Coordinates of C-alpha atoms and ligand atoms in Angstrom, one line a residue:
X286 CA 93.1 141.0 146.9
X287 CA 96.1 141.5 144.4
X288 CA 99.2 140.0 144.9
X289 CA 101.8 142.0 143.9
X290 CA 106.1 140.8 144.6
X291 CA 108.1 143.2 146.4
X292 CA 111.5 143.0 146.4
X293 CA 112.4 145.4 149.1
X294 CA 116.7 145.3 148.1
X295 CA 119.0 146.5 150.5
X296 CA 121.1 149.5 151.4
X297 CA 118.2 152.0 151.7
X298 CA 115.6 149.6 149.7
X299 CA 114.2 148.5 153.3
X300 CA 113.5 151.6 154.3
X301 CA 112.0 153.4 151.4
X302 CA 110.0 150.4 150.2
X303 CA 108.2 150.5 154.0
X304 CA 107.9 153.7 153.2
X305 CA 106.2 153.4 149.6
X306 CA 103.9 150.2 151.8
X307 CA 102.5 152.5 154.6
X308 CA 101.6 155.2 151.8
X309 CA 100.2 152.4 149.5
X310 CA 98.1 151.4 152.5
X311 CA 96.9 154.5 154.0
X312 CA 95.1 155.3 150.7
X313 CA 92.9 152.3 151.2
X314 CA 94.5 149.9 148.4
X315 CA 94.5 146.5 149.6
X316 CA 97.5 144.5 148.1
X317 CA 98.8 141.2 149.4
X318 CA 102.4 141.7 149.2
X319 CA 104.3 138.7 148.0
X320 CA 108.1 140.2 150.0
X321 CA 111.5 139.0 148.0
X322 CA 114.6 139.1 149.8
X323 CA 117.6 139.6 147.1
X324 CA 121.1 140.8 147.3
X325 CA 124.0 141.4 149.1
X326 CA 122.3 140.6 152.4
X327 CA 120.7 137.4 151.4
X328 CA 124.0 136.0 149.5
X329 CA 125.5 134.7 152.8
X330 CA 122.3 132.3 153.2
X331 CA 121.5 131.8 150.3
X332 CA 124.3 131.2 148.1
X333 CA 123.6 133.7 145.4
X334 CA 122.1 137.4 145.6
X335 CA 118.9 136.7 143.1
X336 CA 117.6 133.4 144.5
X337 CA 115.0 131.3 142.0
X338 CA 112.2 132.0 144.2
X339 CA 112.4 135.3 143.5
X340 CA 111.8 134.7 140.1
X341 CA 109.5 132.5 140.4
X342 CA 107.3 134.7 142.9
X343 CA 107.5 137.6 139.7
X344 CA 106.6 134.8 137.3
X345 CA 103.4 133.9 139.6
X346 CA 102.3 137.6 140.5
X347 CA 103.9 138.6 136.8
X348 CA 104.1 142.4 139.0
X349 CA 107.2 143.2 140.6
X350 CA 107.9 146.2 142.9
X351 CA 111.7 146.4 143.3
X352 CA 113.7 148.4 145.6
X353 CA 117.5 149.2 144.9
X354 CA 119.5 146.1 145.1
X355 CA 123.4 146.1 145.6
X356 CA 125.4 145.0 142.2
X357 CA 128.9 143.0 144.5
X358 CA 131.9 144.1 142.8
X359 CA 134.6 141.1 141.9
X360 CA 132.5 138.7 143.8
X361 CA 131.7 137.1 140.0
X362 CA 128.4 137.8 140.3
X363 CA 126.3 138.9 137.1
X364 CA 124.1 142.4 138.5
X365 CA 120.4 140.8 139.3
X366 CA 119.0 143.8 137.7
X367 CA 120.6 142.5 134.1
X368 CA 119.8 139.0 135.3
X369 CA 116.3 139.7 136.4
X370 CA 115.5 142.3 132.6
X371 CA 117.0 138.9 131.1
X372 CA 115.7 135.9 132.3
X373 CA 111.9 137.9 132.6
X374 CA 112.6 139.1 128.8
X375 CA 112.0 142.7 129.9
X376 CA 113.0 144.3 126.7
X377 CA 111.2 147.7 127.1
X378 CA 112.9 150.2 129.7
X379 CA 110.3 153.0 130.6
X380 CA 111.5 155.7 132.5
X381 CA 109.1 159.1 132.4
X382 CA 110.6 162.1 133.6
X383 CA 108.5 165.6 134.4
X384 CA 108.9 168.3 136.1
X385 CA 107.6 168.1 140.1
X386 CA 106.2 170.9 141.8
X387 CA 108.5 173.0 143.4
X388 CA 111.8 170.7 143.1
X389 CA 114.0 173.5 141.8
X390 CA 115.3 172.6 137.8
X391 CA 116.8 174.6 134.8
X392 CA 113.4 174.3 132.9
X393 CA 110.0 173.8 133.4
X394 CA 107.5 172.0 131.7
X395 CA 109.6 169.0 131.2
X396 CA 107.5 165.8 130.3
X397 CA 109.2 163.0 128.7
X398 CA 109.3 159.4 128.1
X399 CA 112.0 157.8 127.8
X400 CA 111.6 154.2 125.8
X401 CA 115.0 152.2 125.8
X402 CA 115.4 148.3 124.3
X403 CA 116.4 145.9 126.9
X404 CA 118.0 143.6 125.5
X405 CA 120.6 143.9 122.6
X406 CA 123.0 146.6 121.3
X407 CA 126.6 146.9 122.5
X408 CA 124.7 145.5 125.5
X409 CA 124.7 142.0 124.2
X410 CA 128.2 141.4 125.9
X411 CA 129.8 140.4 122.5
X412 CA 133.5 141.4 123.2
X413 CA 136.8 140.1 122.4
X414 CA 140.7 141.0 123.0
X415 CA 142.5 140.5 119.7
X416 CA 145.6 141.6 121.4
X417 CA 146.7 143.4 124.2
X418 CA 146.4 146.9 122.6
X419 CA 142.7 146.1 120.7
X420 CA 139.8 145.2 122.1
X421 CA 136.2 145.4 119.9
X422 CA 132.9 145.2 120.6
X423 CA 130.0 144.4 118.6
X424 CA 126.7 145.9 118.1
X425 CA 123.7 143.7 117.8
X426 CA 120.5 145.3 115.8
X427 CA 117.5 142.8 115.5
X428 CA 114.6 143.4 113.4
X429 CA 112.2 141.4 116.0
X430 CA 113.9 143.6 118.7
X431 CA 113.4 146.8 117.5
X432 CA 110.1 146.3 116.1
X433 CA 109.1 145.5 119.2
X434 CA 110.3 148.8 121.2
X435 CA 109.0 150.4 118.3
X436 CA 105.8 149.4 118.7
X437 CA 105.9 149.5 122.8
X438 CA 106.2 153.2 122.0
X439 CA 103.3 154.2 120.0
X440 CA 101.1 151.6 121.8
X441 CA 102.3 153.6 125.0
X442 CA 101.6 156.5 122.9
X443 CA 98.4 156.0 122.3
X444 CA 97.2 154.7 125.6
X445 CA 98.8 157.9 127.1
X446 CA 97.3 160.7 124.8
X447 CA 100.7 161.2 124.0
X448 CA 101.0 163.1 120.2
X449 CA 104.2 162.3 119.1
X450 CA 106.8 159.3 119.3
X451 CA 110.7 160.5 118.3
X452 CA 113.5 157.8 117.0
X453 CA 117.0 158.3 118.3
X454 CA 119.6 157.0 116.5
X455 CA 123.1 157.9 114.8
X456 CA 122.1 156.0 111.4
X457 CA 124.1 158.4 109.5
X458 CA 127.5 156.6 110.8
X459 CA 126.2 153.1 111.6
X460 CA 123.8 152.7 108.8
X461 CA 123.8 149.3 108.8
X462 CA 122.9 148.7 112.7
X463 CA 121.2 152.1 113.6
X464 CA 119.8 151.8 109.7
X465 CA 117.6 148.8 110.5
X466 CA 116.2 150.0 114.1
X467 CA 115.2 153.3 112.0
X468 CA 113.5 151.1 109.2
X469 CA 111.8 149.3 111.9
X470 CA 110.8 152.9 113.9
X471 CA 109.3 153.6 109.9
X472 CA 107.4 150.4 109.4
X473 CA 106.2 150.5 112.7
X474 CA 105.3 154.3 112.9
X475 CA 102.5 153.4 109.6
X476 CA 100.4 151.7 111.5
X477 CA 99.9 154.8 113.8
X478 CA 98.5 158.1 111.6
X479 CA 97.3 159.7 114.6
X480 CA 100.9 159.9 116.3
X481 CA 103.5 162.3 115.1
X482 CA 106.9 160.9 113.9
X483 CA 110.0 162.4 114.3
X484 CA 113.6 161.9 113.9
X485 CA 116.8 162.9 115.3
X486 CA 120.7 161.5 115.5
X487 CA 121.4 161.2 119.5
X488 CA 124.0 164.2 119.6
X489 CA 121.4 166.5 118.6
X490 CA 119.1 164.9 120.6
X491 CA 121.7 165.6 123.5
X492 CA 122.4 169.5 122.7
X493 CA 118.8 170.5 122.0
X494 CA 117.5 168.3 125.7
X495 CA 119.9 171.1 127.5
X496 CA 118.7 173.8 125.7
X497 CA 115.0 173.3 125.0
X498 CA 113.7 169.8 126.7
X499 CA 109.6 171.1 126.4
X500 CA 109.7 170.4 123.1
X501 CA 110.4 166.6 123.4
X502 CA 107.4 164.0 123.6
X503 CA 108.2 160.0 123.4
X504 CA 111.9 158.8 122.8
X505 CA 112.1 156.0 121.4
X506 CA 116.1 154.6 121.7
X507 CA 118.5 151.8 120.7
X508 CA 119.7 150.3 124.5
X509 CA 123.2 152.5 124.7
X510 CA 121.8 155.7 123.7
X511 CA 118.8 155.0 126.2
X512 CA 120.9 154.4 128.8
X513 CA 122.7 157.8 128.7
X514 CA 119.9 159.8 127.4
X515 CA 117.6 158.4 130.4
X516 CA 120.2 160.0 132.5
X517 CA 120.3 163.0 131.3
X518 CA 116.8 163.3 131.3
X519 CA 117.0 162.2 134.8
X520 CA 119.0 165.2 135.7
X521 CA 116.5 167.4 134.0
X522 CA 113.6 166.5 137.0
X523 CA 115.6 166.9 139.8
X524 CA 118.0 163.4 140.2
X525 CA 118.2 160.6 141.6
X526 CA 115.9 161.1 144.5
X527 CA 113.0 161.7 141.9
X528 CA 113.9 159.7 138.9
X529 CA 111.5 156.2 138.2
X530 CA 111.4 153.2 136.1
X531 CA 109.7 150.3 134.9
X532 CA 111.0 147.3 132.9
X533 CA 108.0 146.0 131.1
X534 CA 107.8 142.4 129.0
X535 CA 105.2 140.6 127.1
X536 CA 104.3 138.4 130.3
X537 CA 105.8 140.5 133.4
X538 CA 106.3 143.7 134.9
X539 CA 109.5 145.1 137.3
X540 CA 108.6 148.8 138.1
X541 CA 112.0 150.0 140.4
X542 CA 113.3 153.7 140.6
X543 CA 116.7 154.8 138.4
X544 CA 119.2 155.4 141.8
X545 CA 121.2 152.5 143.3
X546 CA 121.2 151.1 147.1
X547 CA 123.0 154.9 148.1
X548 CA 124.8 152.4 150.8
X549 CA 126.2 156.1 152.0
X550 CA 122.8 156.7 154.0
X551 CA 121.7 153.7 154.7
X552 CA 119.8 153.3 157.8
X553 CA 120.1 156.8 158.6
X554 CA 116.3 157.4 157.9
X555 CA 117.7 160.1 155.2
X556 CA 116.6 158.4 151.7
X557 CA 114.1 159.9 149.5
X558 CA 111.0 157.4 148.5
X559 CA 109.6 159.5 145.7
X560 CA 111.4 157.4 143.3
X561 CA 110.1 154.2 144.4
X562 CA 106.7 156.4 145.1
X563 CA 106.1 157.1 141.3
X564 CA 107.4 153.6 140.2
X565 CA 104.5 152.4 142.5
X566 CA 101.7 154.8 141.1
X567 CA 102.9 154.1 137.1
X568 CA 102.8 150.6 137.9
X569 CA 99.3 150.6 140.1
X570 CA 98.2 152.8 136.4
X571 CA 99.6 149.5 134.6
X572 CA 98.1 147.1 136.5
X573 CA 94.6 149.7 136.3
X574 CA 94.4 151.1 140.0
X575 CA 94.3 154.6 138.4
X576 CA 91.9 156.1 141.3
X577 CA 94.8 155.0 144.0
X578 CA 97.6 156.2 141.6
X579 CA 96.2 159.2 141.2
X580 CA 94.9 159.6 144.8
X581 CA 98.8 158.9 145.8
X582 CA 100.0 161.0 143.4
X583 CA 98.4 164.1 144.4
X584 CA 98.9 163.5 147.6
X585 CA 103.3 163.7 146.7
X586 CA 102.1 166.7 144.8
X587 CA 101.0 168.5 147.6
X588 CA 103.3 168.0 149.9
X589 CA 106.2 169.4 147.1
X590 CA 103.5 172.2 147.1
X591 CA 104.1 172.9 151.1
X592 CA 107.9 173.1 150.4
X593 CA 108.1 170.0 152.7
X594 CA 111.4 168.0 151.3
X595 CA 113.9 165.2 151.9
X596 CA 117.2 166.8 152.0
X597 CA 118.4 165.6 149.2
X598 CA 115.9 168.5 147.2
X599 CA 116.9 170.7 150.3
X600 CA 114.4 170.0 153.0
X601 CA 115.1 168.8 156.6
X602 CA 112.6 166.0 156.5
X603 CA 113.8 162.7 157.1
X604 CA 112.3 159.7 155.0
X605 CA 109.5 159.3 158.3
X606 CA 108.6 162.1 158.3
X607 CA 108.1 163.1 154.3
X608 CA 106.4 159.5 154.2
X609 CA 103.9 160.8 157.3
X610 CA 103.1 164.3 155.6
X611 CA 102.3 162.7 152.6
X612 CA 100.0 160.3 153.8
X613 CA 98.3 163.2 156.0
X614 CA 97.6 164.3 152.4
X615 CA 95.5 161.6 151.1
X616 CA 92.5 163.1 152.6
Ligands
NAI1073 P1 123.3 155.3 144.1 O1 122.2 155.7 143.2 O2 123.0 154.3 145.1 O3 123.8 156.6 144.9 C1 124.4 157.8 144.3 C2 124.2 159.0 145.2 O4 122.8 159.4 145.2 C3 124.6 158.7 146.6 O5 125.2 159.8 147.2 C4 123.3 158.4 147.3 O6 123.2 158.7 148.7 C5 122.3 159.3 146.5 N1 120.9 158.8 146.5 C6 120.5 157.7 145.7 N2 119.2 157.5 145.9 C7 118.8 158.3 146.8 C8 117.6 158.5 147.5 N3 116.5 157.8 147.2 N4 117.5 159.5 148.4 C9 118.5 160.3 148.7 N5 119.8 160.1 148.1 C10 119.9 159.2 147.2 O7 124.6 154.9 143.1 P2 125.9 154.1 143.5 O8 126.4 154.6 144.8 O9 126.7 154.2 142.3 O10 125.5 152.6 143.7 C11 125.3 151.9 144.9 C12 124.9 150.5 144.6 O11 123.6 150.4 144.0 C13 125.9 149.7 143.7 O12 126.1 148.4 144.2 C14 125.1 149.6 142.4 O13 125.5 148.5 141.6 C15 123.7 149.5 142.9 N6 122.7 150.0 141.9 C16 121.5 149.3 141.8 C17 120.5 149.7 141.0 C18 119.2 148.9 141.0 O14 119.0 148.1 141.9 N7 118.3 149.2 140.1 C19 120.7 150.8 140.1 C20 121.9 151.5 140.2 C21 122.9 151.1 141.1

């Protein structure tokens, strides 16, 4: 049986990943679930809110499921989610957004993937005071980093029947930084001759997502840019409730939906587990369960298709009873 980590966070994590569990099991998957406490709730035993074994139960299964965990403010600790992408090298952020039936949107036919670096960028916590009115920042651009998205992209791609891969830059100002991660996108993009190319500086990008988002493919995106435009794209499917993820390394895998710990509804059996949901199915496709992922995800499909909701896309069901409607649509 596989053993698969999942952390199950906290604020609504408990209660969406049982949800995600009891759907995982009723469509006759067997997986030995490895369960990871993190977070706020385990910092009082534990000293710290990403304990080693969790770590080294992602480093032994080398999957991760993760649930929502809460970032403490001005309790000096660094976010697990940064800590976890670092100290796992996850340098490839894959978030796909499409459109899902019957969860109400400006456009249809919206089916992107959104491909942001990990790692560096203005992200690389480089910053300095130089006095009390000037602060600066500085942008780190790697070759070996941006090949490496580069190619994360067209491999995904090509595995995906995907037909074209778009860089997102703003190399016209910051030729030097933005430059290189487009000459990498170019050397990279040779090796592929059956995958479109494209390029585009991110404000276009940004006006021509909110006016005509069909005719985007695979973005490929420095880690700022790709942070914002993941977002947006976010927004384009629906929000928060529907939006999911996956961090994705060389060695391991952490597949965990965009939204937070929503500490507003917890325990009010209100959340919405289709995020988590279609982190689970894209990462039981990575990890080659395609039958379940595809049995799980037309079951979620159907139940959109009977109007039946969360309320957070306008229903009345409460996270029970979505997660029991869609597993009385496994057939
Ligand atoms: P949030 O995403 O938790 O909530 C924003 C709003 O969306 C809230 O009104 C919430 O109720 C709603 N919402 C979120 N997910 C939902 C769901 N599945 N179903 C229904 N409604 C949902 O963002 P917020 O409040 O800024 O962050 C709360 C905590 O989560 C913070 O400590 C933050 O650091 C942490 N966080 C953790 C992330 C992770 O573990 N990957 C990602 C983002 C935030």
């Amino acid at each position: 049986m596989k053993q698969i980590t999942l952390i199950n966070g906290d604020g609504i994590g408990p209660e969406i990943s049982e949800a995600v569990v009891k759907i995982i099991d009723a469509s006759g998957l067997k997986i030995d679930w490895d369960v990871q406490t993190a977070g706020e709730d385990v910092i009082e035993k534990e000293g710290v809110p990403l304990p080693e074994r969790v770590l080294e139960s992602i480093k032994k299964n080398r999957i991760a499921l993760k649930a929502p965990v809460t970032t403490p403010i001005g309790k000096g600790f660094r976010s697990v989610n940064v800590q976890l992408r670092k100290s796992l090298d996850l340098y490839a952020n894959l978030r796909p957004c499409k459109n899902l039936p019957n969860v109400k949107t400006k456009f249809d036919n919206v089916d992107i993937i959104v491909v942001r670096e990990n790692t560096e960028d203005l992200y690389a916590g480089i910053e300095r005071k130089i006095d009390d009115d000037t602060a600066e920042s500085i942008k780190v651009i790697t070759r070996k980093a941006s090949e490496r998205i580069c190619k994360f992209a067209f491999d995904y791609a090509v595995r995906n029947n995907r037909k074209e891969v778009c860089v997102v830059t703003k190399a016209n100002i910051m030729k030097l930084s933005d430059g290189l991660f487009l000459e990498c996108f170019r050397n990279i993009a040779s090796g592929y001759p059956q995958i479109n190319k494209r390029e585009i500086l991110v404000d276009n990008l940004c006006m021509q997502l909110v006016q005509n988002p069909a005719q985007f493919d695979v973005l490929v995106l420095p880690n700022l840019y790709g942070d914002i435009v993941s977002d947006l794209c976010a927004g384009l499917i629906g929000g928060l409730g529907v939006a999911q993820g996956a961090n994705i390394g060389e060695n391991y895998a952490v597949f965990e939906p965009v939204h937070g710990s929503a500490p507003d509804i917890k325990g009010q059996n209100k959340a919405n587990p289709t995020a988590l949901l279609l982190s689970a199915i894209e990462m039981l496709k990575y990890i080659g369960e395609s039958f379940y992922a595809v049995k799980i995800e037309q079951a979620l499909f159907k139940t959109f298709s009977q109007y039946k909701f969360t309320r957070d896309l306008g229903g009345v069901l409460t996270t029970d009873e979505f997660t029991k409607e869609i597993i009385s649509n496994l057939g």
